[in-house]
Coordinates of C-alpha atoms and ligand atoms in Angstrom, one line a residue:
R300 CA 17.5 -1.7 -25.3
L301 CA 20.3 -3.1 -22.9
A302 CA 18.7 -5.3 -20.4
A303 CA 19.7 -3.7 -17.1
A304 CA 18.6 -5.5 -13.7
M305 CA 15.5 -4.0 -12.1
K306 CA 16.3 -2.5 -8.7
V307 CA 14.7 -4.2 -5.9
F308 CA 14.5 -2.0 -2.5
S309 CA 14.1 -3.9 0.6
S310 CA 15.0 -3.9 4.3
D311 CA 15.3 -6.9 7.0
A312 CA 13.2 -4.8 9.6
C313 CA 10.2 -5.3 7.5
T314 CA 9.8 -8.8 8.7
K315 CA 9.9 -7.9 12.3
H316 CA 6.2 -7.2 12.7
N317 CA 4.6 -10.5 13.3
P318 CA 1.4 -10.8 15.1
P319 CA 0.5 -14.2 16.1
H320 CA -3.2 -14.3 14.8
E321 CA -6.2 -12.3 13.7
I322 CA -9.9 -12.6 13.5
L323 CA -11.1 -13.7 10.1
S324 CA -14.8 -14.1 9.6
G325 CA -15.1 -14.8 13.5
R326 CA -12.5 -17.2 13.2
L327 CA -9.2 -16.8 15.3
V328 CA -6.5 -17.6 12.6
P329 CA -2.6 -17.3 12.3
Y330 CA -2.0 -13.6 11.1
L331 CA -2.4 -13.8 7.2
E332 CA 0.2 -10.7 6.6
S333 CA 2.9 -12.7 7.6
P334 CA 6.8 -12.1 7.3
D335 CA 7.0 -15.0 5.0
R336 CA 4.9 -13.2 2.4
I337 CA 8.0 -11.1 1.7
R338 CA 10.8 -13.9 2.3
K339 CA 8.9 -15.7 -0.4
I340 CA 9.2 -12.8 -2.9
K341 CA 12.9 -12.4 -2.1
Q342 CA 13.4 -16.1 -2.7
Y343 CA 12.0 -16.1 -6.0
L344 CA 13.5 -12.7 -7.2
Y345 CA 17.0 -13.9 -5.8
G346 CA 16.5 -16.8 -8.3
Q347 CA 16.4 -14.4 -11.2
E348 CA 19.1 -12.7 -13.0
T349 CA 16.8 -9.7 -13.9
F350 CA 16.7 -8.2 -10.3
E351 CA 19.3 -6.6 -8.0
F352 CA 18.8 -6.0 -4.6
V353 CA 19.6 -2.6 -3.2
P354 CA 19.4 -1.7 0.5
V355 CA 17.6 1.6 2.0
N356 CA 19.2 4.9 1.8
P357 CA 19.7 5.4 5.8
D358 CA 20.2 9.4 5.2
I359 CA 16.4 9.6 4.0
D360 CA 14.4 11.3 7.1
V361 CA 11.4 8.8 7.0
I362 CA 9.4 10.5 10.2
S363 CA 9.4 14.1 8.3
S364 CA 8.4 12.3 5.0
A365 CA 5.6 10.3 6.9
L366 CA 4.6 13.9 8.3
R367 CA 3.4 15.1 4.8
V368 CA 0.9 12.5 4.9
H369 CA -0.2 11.4 8.6
T370 CA -0.9 13.6 11.4
K371 CA 1.8 14.3 14.5
E372 CA -0.6 12.7 16.9
Y373 CA -1.1 9.5 14.9
L374 CA 2.6 8.9 14.2
K375 CA 3.5 9.8 18.1
Y376 CA 0.6 7.0 18.9
L377 CA 2.1 4.3 16.8
E378 CA 5.5 4.8 18.3
T379 CA 4.5 4.9 21.9
A380 CA 1.3 2.8 21.9
Y381 CA 2.9 -0.5 22.8
E382 CA 4.8 0.8 25.7
K383 CA 1.9 2.6 27.3
W384 CA -0.5 -0.4 26.7
T385 CA 1.9 -2.8 28.4
A386 CA 2.6 -0.2 31.4
N387 CA -1.2 -0.3 31.9
G388 CA -1.8 -3.8 32.2
G389 CA -2.5 -4.3 28.5
D390 CA -1.6 -7.8 27.2
K391 CA 1.9 -8.1 26.2
T392 CA 1.3 -9.9 22.8
A393 CA -0.3 -6.5 21.2
V394 CA -2.3 -3.5 21.4
L395 CA -5.8 -4.3 20.2
P396 CA -8.8 -1.6 20.7
E397 CA -11.7 -2.7 22.7
A398 CA -14.1 0.1 21.7
L399 CA -14.4 1.9 18.7
P400 CA -15.8 5.6 18.6
H401 CA -18.4 4.7 15.9
F402 CA -20.5 7.7 14.8
K403 CA -23.7 6.4 16.3
L404 CA -21.8 6.2 19.6
C405 CA -20.6 9.7 19.9
R406 CA -20.5 12.6 17.3
E407 CA -17.0 13.6 18.3
V408 CA -14.2 12.4 20.7
H409 CA -14.1 15.0 23.6
G410 CA -11.1 16.3 25.3
D411 CA -7.4 15.6 25.3
V412 CA -7.0 12.2 23.6
E413 CA -3.4 12.1 25.1
K414 CA -5.1 11.6 28.4
L415 CA -7.3 8.6 27.4
P416 CA -6.4 5.4 29.0
P417 CA -4.1 3.4 26.6
I418 CA -7.0 0.6 26.2
A419 CA -9.6 3.3 25.5
R420 CA -7.2 5.3 22.9
A421 CA -6.4 2.5 20.7
G422 CA -9.9 2.4 19.4
L423 CA -9.2 6.0 18.0
Y424 CA -7.0 5.1 15.2
C425 CA -8.4 1.9 13.5
F426 CA -11.4 0.9 11.6
D427 CA -10.9 -2.9 12.3
L428 CA -9.2 -5.2 14.3
S429 CA -6.4 -6.5 11.5
C430 CA -3.7 -4.1 13.0
P431 CA -2.5 -5.3 16.3
I432 CA 0.4 -3.2 17.3
T433 CA 3.3 -5.5 18.9
D434 CA 6.8 -4.4 20.2
D435 CA 8.2 -4.5 16.8
T436 CA 5.3 -3.0 14.8
Y437 CA 6.8 0.8 14.9
D438 CA 10.3 -0.5 13.6
S439 CA 8.7 -2.5 10.6
V440 CA 6.3 0.4 9.7
I441 CA 9.2 3.0 9.4
A442 CA 11.4 0.5 7.7
S443 CA 8.5 -0.3 5.2
A444 CA 7.9 3.3 4.7
G445 CA 11.8 3.7 4.3
V446 CA 11.8 1.3 1.5
A447 CA 9.4 3.1 -0.5
L448 CA 11.2 6.4 0.1
S449 CA 14.5 5.0 -1.1
A450 CA 12.9 3.4 -4.1
A451 CA 11.3 6.7 -4.9
E452 CA 14.3 8.7 -4.6
Y453 CA 16.2 6.2 -7.1
V454 CA 13.2 6.6 -9.6
V455 CA 13.5 10.4 -9.7
S456 CA 17.3 10.4 -10.0
Q457 CA 17.3 8.0 -12.7
S458 CA 14.3 9.4 -14.5
A459 CA 16.0 11.8 -16.9
N460 CA 18.1 8.7 -18.2
E461 CA 15.7 6.3 -18.7
S462 CA 11.9 6.8 -19.6
Q463 CA 10.7 3.4 -19.3
L464 CA 12.3 2.9 -15.8
G465 CA 10.8 0.6 -13.4
V466 CA 11.7 0.1 -9.7
F467 CA 10.3 -2.1 -7.2
A468 CA 9.8 -1.3 -3.2
L469 CA 9.3 -4.6 -1.3
T470 CA 7.4 -3.3 1.5
R471 CA 5.7 -4.7 4.5
P472 CA 3.4 -4.1 6.3
P473 CA 1.3 -2.9 3.2
G474 CA -0.1 0.7 3.3
H475 CA -3.0 1.3 0.9
H476 CA -5.8 1.0 3.8
A477 CA -4.0 3.2 6.0
G478 CA -5.4 6.8 6.0
S479 CA -4.0 10.2 7.5
S480 CA -4.7 9.0 10.9
L481 CA -6.2 5.6 10.7
C482 CA -4.8 2.0 10.4
G483 CA -6.8 -0.9 9.3
G484 CA -6.4 -3.7 6.7
Y485 CA -2.8 -4.7 8.0
C486 CA -1.9 -1.3 7.1
F487 CA -0.1 1.4 9.4
L488 CA 1.5 4.0 7.2
S489 CA 0.6 4.8 3.6
N490 CA 3.9 3.8 2.0
V491 CA 2.7 5.1 -1.6
A492 CA 1.4 8.2 -0.4
I493 CA 4.7 9.0 1.5
A494 CA 6.2 8.2 -1.6
A495 CA 4.1 10.4 -4.0
R496 CA 4.9 13.6 -1.6
F497 CA 8.4 12.8 -1.4
I498 CA 8.4 12.4 -5.2
Q499 CA 6.8 15.9 -5.6
S500 CA 9.3 17.4 -2.9
I501 CA 12.3 16.4 -4.6
S502 CA 11.3 16.6 -8.4
P503 CA 11.6 20.3 -10.1
K504 CA 8.4 21.9 -10.2
I505 CA 6.8 22.8 -13.6
D506 CA 5.0 26.5 -13.6
S507 CA 5.0 26.3 -9.8
S508 CA 2.5 23.6 -9.8
P509 CA 3.2 20.0 -8.2
T510 CA 4.6 17.4 -10.3
R511 CA 1.7 15.1 -11.3
V512 CA 1.8 11.7 -10.1
A513 CA -0.7 8.9 -10.9
I514 CA -1.4 6.0 -8.5
L515 CA -2.7 2.8 -10.0
D516 CA -3.8 0.3 -7.1
I517 CA -4.2 -3.3 -8.7
D518 CA -4.6 -4.8 -5.2
F519 CA -7.8 -7.1 -4.9
H520 CA -9.1 -4.5 -2.3
H521 CA -9.8 -1.0 -2.6
G522 CA -7.2 1.4 -1.1
N523 CA -9.5 3.5 1.0
G524 CA -6.6 5.0 2.6
T525 CA -4.8 6.2 -0.4
Q526 CA -8.2 7.6 -1.6
E527 CA -8.7 9.6 1.5
I528 CA -5.4 11.1 1.4
F529 CA -5.6 12.5 -2.0
Y530 CA -9.3 13.0 -2.5
E531 CA -9.0 16.7 -2.8
D532 CA -5.9 16.8 -4.7
P533 CA -5.7 17.1 -8.3
S534 CA -1.7 16.7 -8.7
V535 CA -2.3 12.9 -7.4
L536 CA -4.7 10.6 -9.5
Y537 CA -6.2 7.6 -7.8
V538 CA -7.0 4.8 -10.1
S539 CA -8.2 1.7 -8.3
L540 CA -9.2 -1.9 -9.8
H541 CA -10.9 -3.8 -7.1
A542 CA -13.5 -6.3 -6.0
D543 CA -17.1 -4.3 -5.5
D544 CA -18.5 -6.5 -2.7
D545 CA -15.7 -7.3 -0.6
Y546 CA -13.3 -5.7 2.2
P547 CA -13.2 -2.7 3.2
Y548 CA -16.9 -2.9 2.2
F549 CA -17.8 0.8 2.9
T550 CA -15.7 2.5 0.0
G551 CA -14.7 1.9 -3.6
S552 CA -17.7 2.8 -5.4
R553 CA -17.8 4.3 -8.9
D554 CA -19.3 7.7 -7.5
E555 CA -16.4 8.3 -5.1
R556 CA -14.7 10.6 -7.6
G557 CA -12.8 13.2 -5.3
N558 CA -13.9 16.4 -3.8
L559 CA -13.3 20.2 -4.6
E560 CA -10.3 20.6 -6.8
G561 CA -9.8 16.9 -6.7
E562 CA -13.1 16.2 -8.2
G563 CA -12.5 13.7 -11.1
F564 CA -9.1 12.7 -9.8
N565 CA -10.3 9.7 -7.9
I566 CA -11.4 6.8 -10.3
N567 CA -12.7 3.7 -8.9
F568 CA -13.3 0.4 -11.1
P569 CA -15.2 -2.0 -8.8
L570 CA -15.1 -5.6 -10.4
P571 CA -17.6 -8.4 -9.5
S572 CA -16.1 -11.3 -7.5
G573 CA -15.1 -14.0 -9.9
T574 CA -13.2 -11.7 -12.2
G575 CA -11.3 -13.7 -14.7
P576 CA -8.1 -12.5 -16.8
S577 CA -9.9 -11.3 -19.9
E578 CA -12.3 -8.9 -18.0
Y579 CA -9.7 -7.8 -15.5
L580 CA -7.5 -6.9 -18.6
S581 CA -10.2 -4.8 -20.1
A582 CA -10.7 -2.8 -17.0
L583 CA -7.3 -2.3 -16.7
S584 CA -6.8 -1.1 -20.3
L585 CA -9.8 1.4 -19.3
A586 CA -7.7 2.5 -16.1
L587 CA -4.6 3.0 -18.0
S588 CA -6.4 5.4 -20.6
E589 CA -7.8 7.4 -17.6
I590 CA -3.7 7.6 -16.4
E591 CA -2.5 8.6 -19.8
S592 CA -5.0 11.5 -20.0
H593 CA -3.8 12.8 -16.6
R594 CA -0.3 13.1 -18.4
P595 CA 1.6 12.1 -15.2
V596 CA 5.2 12.5 -14.7
Y597 CA 5.6 9.5 -12.5
L598 CA 3.6 6.4 -12.0
I599 CA 3.2 4.6 -8.8
V600 CA 1.6 1.1 -8.7
S601 CA 0.0 -0.4 -5.5
L602 CA 1.1 -3.9 -6.5
G603 CA -1.0 -6.6 -4.6
V604 CA -1.3 -10.2 -6.1
D605 CA -4.5 -11.2 -4.1
T606 CA -6.0 -11.2 -7.3
Y607 CA -4.7 -14.5 -8.0
C608 CA -7.1 -17.6 -8.1
E609 CA -5.8 -19.3 -5.3
D610 CA -5.7 -16.4 -3.0
P611 CA -7.2 -17.3 0.4
I612 CA -9.1 -14.1 0.8
G613 CA -9.5 -12.9 -2.8
T614 CA -12.3 -13.9 -5.3
F615 CA -10.8 -13.3 -8.7
K616 CA -9.5 -15.6 -11.1
L617 CA -6.1 -14.2 -12.4
S618 CA -3.3 -16.8 -13.2
T619 CA 0.6 -16.3 -13.2
T620 CA 0.4 -15.6 -16.9
T621 CA -2.1 -12.8 -16.5
Y622 CA 0.6 -11.0 -14.3
G623 CA 3.1 -10.7 -17.2
L624 CA 0.3 -9.3 -19.3
I625 CA -0.6 -6.7 -16.4
G626 CA 3.2 -5.6 -16.5
E627 CA 3.4 -5.3 -20.3
A628 CA 0.2 -3.1 -20.2
I629 CA 1.7 -1.0 -17.6
A630 CA 5.1 -0.6 -19.5
K631 CA 3.2 1.0 -22.4
V632 CA 2.1 4.1 -20.4
N633 CA 5.9 4.7 -20.9
I634 CA 7.0 6.6 -17.7
P635 CA 9.2 6.0 -14.7
T636 CA 7.2 3.6 -12.6
L637 CA 7.6 2.7 -8.9
F638 CA 6.0 -0.6 -7.8
V639 CA 5.1 -0.8 -4.3
M640 CA 4.2 -4.1 -2.6
E641 CA 0.5 -4.4 -0.9
G642 CA -1.2 -7.6 -0.5
G643 CA -1.2 -11.3 -1.9
Y644 CA -1.5 -14.2 0.6
Y645 CA -0.8 -17.4 -1.3
L646 CA 2.4 -18.3 -0.3
E647 CA 3.3 -20.8 -2.9
S648 CA 3.1 -18.5 -5.9
I649 CA 3.2 -15.1 -4.3
G650 CA 7.0 -14.7 -5.8
Q651 CA 6.3 -16.0 -9.0
N652 CA 3.2 -13.7 -9.5
V653 CA 5.1 -10.6 -8.4
G654 CA 8.0 -11.6 -10.5
T655 CA 6.2 -12.5 -13.5
L656 CA 4.5 -8.9 -13.7
L657 CA 7.9 -7.1 -12.8
K658 CA 9.5 -9.1 -15.8
G659 CA 6.3 -8.4 -18.0
F660 CA 7.0 -4.5 -17.4
E661 CA 10.6 -5.0 -18.3
G662 CA 9.7 -6.8 -21.5
H663 CA 11.7 -10.1 -20.6
S664 CA 8.9 -12.4 -19.6
Ligands
LIG117 C1 -5.1 -5.9 3.0 B1 -4.6 -5.8 1.5 C2 -10.8 -8.3 9.9 C3 -9.8 -8.9 9.0 C4 -10.2 -8.6 7.5 C5 -8.4 -7.6 6.3 C6 -8.0 -7.9 4.6 C7 -6.9 -6.7 4.7 C8 -6.2 -7.0 3.0 N1 -10.2 -8.5 11.1 N2 -9.1 -8.6 6.4 O1 -5.6 -4.9 0.8 O2 -4.4 -6.9 0.9
LIG118 ZN1 -5.6 -6.8 -0.9

């Protein structure tokens, strides 16, 4: 087959969000999810002939697409939080919650949340402290979703011409921890979920049922947000490989299998700390057979490379070579595939690891 370059969608606005620090294991450290992450990936992919950079489609309505996944209240909050916070004396650096409505603190949040003081309101929409909202955050999260949407549109438009089509959405901030009205784990909007719903909205329905989509999440961490969003939906299969004893700690077990009509359409593969290439590739092959049984029309990959041996917050032992094999294994499913960037924090190798996986998929590793 002719070696056409893989399309890479990106947006400069994805680098704007840049909180100065976070608290990691009790230590105040520079924010790990930095704009340099995607600068490094771009730098590597630019140096390869097999990638072609494409800007986003400005005509896509990102907000309406995000509203298929997230609540109106949450989106409005993300848009206005910084302004209201600073107007009420909050620090100019970023919005960060002071109190969280833990279920042992209160059974429910009473009254009109819009009337809560901005300092209090911040606690309603996050499950950890890793999502500071700066003056630039909203622009970046909308741009990030726009990148995923533009790439998704391209995948659908080209799917008739090429079955083994692969497209890369270079999103940042990442998305797989974000729920329908919840941020956490550096994630604000669920880029992958927004793309999945968009694909279903623009692709022709077969027998009036929604187009089957599968999501394969290979980030080191469990994608609790993606799981939550599709938990009762049989049309979107969620399959995740992740560390069993790590962040976000309270989700990702094998017995989380979906609910109601969605039962059986959520499949978790928790793996032990220290997992190396051969154990990882065996689990991946089980995950891919589950995906094939679902007979999806499209595959979306939540692509994290924090499974790399040198990653500062991961404990797996994958090598750059392993990523080429992962790409090859995914290509064997042989359906149009949208790769969406998630985590990966070892800057020296992040570009090479992402690029090697994508080249493995394209068959020119
Ligand atoms: C995001 B992704 C707590 C910080 C905990 C968050 C890790 C998020 C990983 N303040 N660390 O899945 O790569
Ligand atoms: Zn991760």
